[in-house]
XYZ file of C-alpha atoms in Angstrom:
221
model
C -92.294 65.513 -142.006
C -91.483 66.547 -145.546
C -88.977 64.155 -147.070
C -85.897 65.796 -148.610
C -85.547 65.478 -152.372
C -82.544 65.698 -154.645
C -84.420 68.405 -156.538
C -84.379 70.613 -153.418
C -80.870 71.712 -154.328
C -79.100 72.634 -157.551
C -77.137 69.768 -159.075
C -75.592 72.311 -161.444
C -74.236 74.369 -158.542
C -73.023 71.230 -156.771
C -71.175 70.176 -159.926
C -69.612 73.609 -160.479
C -68.332 73.456 -156.915
C -65.838 70.803 -158.055
C -65.201 71.939 -161.630
C -61.829 73.453 -160.756
C -60.626 70.794 -158.323
C -61.859 67.405 -159.560
C -61.520 65.302 -162.703
C -65.058 64.015 -162.079
C -67.111 67.040 -160.993
C -70.362 65.396 -162.121
C -69.805 62.455 -159.797
C -68.793 64.741 -156.924
C -71.870 66.879 -157.485
C -74.143 63.840 -157.347
C -72.422 62.750 -154.145
C -73.000 66.175 -152.595
C -76.697 66.070 -153.429
C -77.024 62.551 -152.002
C -75.279 63.739 -148.854
C -77.815 66.562 -148.531
C -80.708 64.091 -148.656
C -79.080 61.779 -146.092
C -78.253 64.656 -143.740
C -81.805 66.015 -143.715
C -83.242 62.526 -143.221
C -80.931 62.010 -140.247
C -81.934 65.372 -138.769
C -85.622 64.557 -139.194
C -85.211 61.201 -137.457
C -83.606 62.867 -134.430
C -86.461 65.336 -134.151
C -89.095 62.628 -134.599
C -87.516 60.609 -131.788
C -87.897 63.588 -129.447
C -91.530 64.229 -130.417
C -93.423 61.977 -128.011
C -96.783 63.791 -128.293
C -98.875 65.096 -131.178
C -98.175 68.674 -130.129
C -94.451 68.055 -130.055
C -94.605 66.344 -133.429
C -96.235 69.454 -134.875
C -93.357 71.504 -133.512
C -90.877 68.966 -134.863
C -92.360 69.307 -138.349
C -92.032 73.096 -138.177
C -88.467 72.880 -136.869
C -87.510 70.350 -139.544
C -88.748 72.608 -142.328
C -86.951 75.607 -140.837
C -83.742 73.578 -140.686
C -84.130 72.283 -144.242
C -84.541 75.804 -145.611
C -81.580 77.082 -143.614
C -79.451 74.115 -144.619
C -80.102 74.684 -148.316
C -79.213 78.353 -147.966
C -75.918 77.581 -146.210
C -75.082 74.675 -148.520
C -75.688 76.723 -151.665
C -73.431 79.482 -150.346
C -70.760 76.890 -149.556
C -70.949 75.408 -153.049
C -70.769 78.873 -154.571
C -67.652 79.609 -152.525
C -66.062 76.316 -153.548
C -66.758 76.899 -157.237
C -64.086 79.622 -157.189
C -61.423 77.188 -156.025
C -58.886 75.760 -158.467
C -56.200 73.084 -158.411
C -53.090 72.922 -160.590
C -53.952 69.258 -161.219
C -56.986 70.476 -163.170
C -55.989 73.858 -164.557
C -52.259 73.251 -164.946
C -49.452 75.192 -163.247
C -49.033 77.888 -165.914
C -50.027 81.346 -164.662
C -51.718 79.800 -161.644
C -52.865 82.603 -159.254
C -51.340 81.128 -156.101
C -51.980 83.960 -153.652
C -55.485 84.615 -154.888
C -56.334 80.936 -154.603
C -54.890 80.771 -151.098
C -57.361 83.465 -150.056
C -60.228 81.689 -151.802
C -59.411 78.349 -150.136
C -59.142 80.062 -146.745
C -62.494 81.773 -147.238
C -64.060 78.425 -148.137
C -62.613 76.751 -145.047
C -64.000 79.508 -142.826
C -67.431 79.251 -144.431
C -67.383 75.464 -143.985
C -66.560 75.827 -140.277
C -69.413 78.294 -139.868
C -71.761 75.855 -141.624
C -70.840 72.963 -139.333
C -71.200 75.165 -136.256
C -74.614 76.309 -137.474
C -75.750 72.698 -137.858
C -74.848 71.926 -134.237
C -76.614 75.040 -132.943
C -79.688 74.400 -135.068
C -80.084 70.827 -133.805
C -79.794 71.871 -130.164
C -82.246 74.720 -130.700
C -84.772 72.488 -132.472
C -84.670 69.790 -129.788
C -85.029 72.418 -127.076
C -88.081 73.894 -128.814
C -89.700 70.464 -129.147
C -89.139 69.538 -125.505
C -90.518 72.904 -124.393
C -93.936 72.094 -125.887
C -96.229 71.025 -123.069
C -93.520 71.352 -120.435
C -94.664 72.892 -117.136
C -93.712 76.502 -116.619
C -90.869 76.953 -114.127
C -92.020 77.864 -110.646
C -90.681 81.214 -109.530
C -88.776 81.294 -106.257
C -90.866 83.486 -103.911
C -87.698 84.349 -101.997
C -85.729 85.397 -105.063
C -84.563 88.984 -105.128
C -85.927 91.354 -107.756
C -84.915 94.777 -108.935
C -81.313 95.793 -108.418
C -78.748 96.888 -105.864
C -75.885 99.227 -106.676
C -72.933 101.080 -105.246
C -70.526 103.616 -106.711
C -66.764 103.360 -106.257
C -64.238 105.557 -108.045
C -66.945 106.837 -110.340
C -67.975 103.341 -111.451
C -71.408 101.996 -110.571
C -71.500 98.311 -109.633
C -75.011 96.971 -110.173
C -76.424 93.628 -109.103
C -79.334 93.380 -111.535
C -81.509 90.564 -110.199
C -84.127 90.898 -112.940
C -81.535 90.323 -115.677
C -79.414 87.955 -113.555
C -76.366 90.092 -114.324
C -73.650 92.015 -112.528
C -73.103 95.271 -114.390
C -70.356 97.878 -114.399
C -71.493 101.318 -115.520
C -68.682 103.732 -116.338
C -68.912 107.486 -116.770
C -67.767 107.406 -120.376
C -65.645 104.849 -122.201
C -62.990 103.095 -120.055
C -59.348 103.317 -121.108
C -57.833 100.556 -123.218
C -56.127 98.843 -120.256
C -59.403 98.679 -118.328
C -61.238 97.319 -121.365
C -58.559 94.646 -121.761
C -58.950 93.722 -118.068
C -62.721 93.527 -118.451
C -62.568 91.258 -121.483
C -59.895 89.105 -119.886
C -62.128 88.604 -116.851
C -65.113 87.519 -118.911
C -67.032 90.797 -119.038
C -69.045 91.622 -122.159
C -70.215 95.003 -123.366
C -74.011 95.355 -123.631
C -75.036 98.206 -125.953
C -78.658 97.754 -124.878
C -77.852 98.251 -121.189
C -74.870 100.575 -121.729
C -72.880 98.485 -119.282
C -70.194 95.830 -119.027
C -71.814 92.740 -117.575
C -71.485 89.127 -116.502
C -73.876 86.522 -115.180
C -74.739 87.263 -111.563
C -72.503 84.972 -109.504
C -70.270 85.335 -106.474
C -67.216 85.236 -108.728
C -68.649 88.001 -110.907
C -69.250 90.225 -107.882
C -65.701 89.589 -106.680
C -64.349 90.358 -110.151
C -66.277 93.634 -110.275
C -64.951 94.709 -106.871
C -61.401 93.795 -107.871
C -61.506 95.711 -111.161
C -62.987 98.807 -109.558
C -60.517 98.593 -106.654
C -57.655 98.784 -109.152
C -59.189 101.892 -110.684
C -59.679 103.443 -107.254
C -56.058 102.770 -106.355
C -54.984 104.542 -109.514
C -57.149 107.557 -108.772
C -56.071 107.981 -105.154
């Protein structure tokens, strides 16, 4: 795997990220760059541990490079966001734009949360891809249902879509706001591709569909 280098990222951008909030932005910038190197090395070691064959190691190398590129992109955006932050300890309290800075700090916090969440997702995805290399294909259940079954109640089509493993509710037009709230509250998600509200095909999902449609039918009758 390609070893991460301090030169992969911009020390200037890392330093600017702390120019308005630290008395030692140079030192903080160097620390950020060192943290980047350590983080990528740690990620690579986790992938290498999961690569127990040559084929899986090849996939691990590809996944590691994809992660490194994505990490740099996210990290650079985070540093750029932080560079707009200021502290009265550095700039002084005179004419300090309090409200504007509150928004900037909030935006940075949100971006940081997104970055951390991305790191977790990326690791899980990379490990899954590595383990999938050389794994036997799942054996299809010869008794499993295919196609779909449907029924219409109160103008709403309830579909058990076995191919997609989804229960779907197909309305004639957009449901009213109360119905949409009930759908979302019961775990249903709108699928633009299928033009239907749907959930994973389970007994609970089928019961939920019948219950929601029964309420609509009671209102119509």
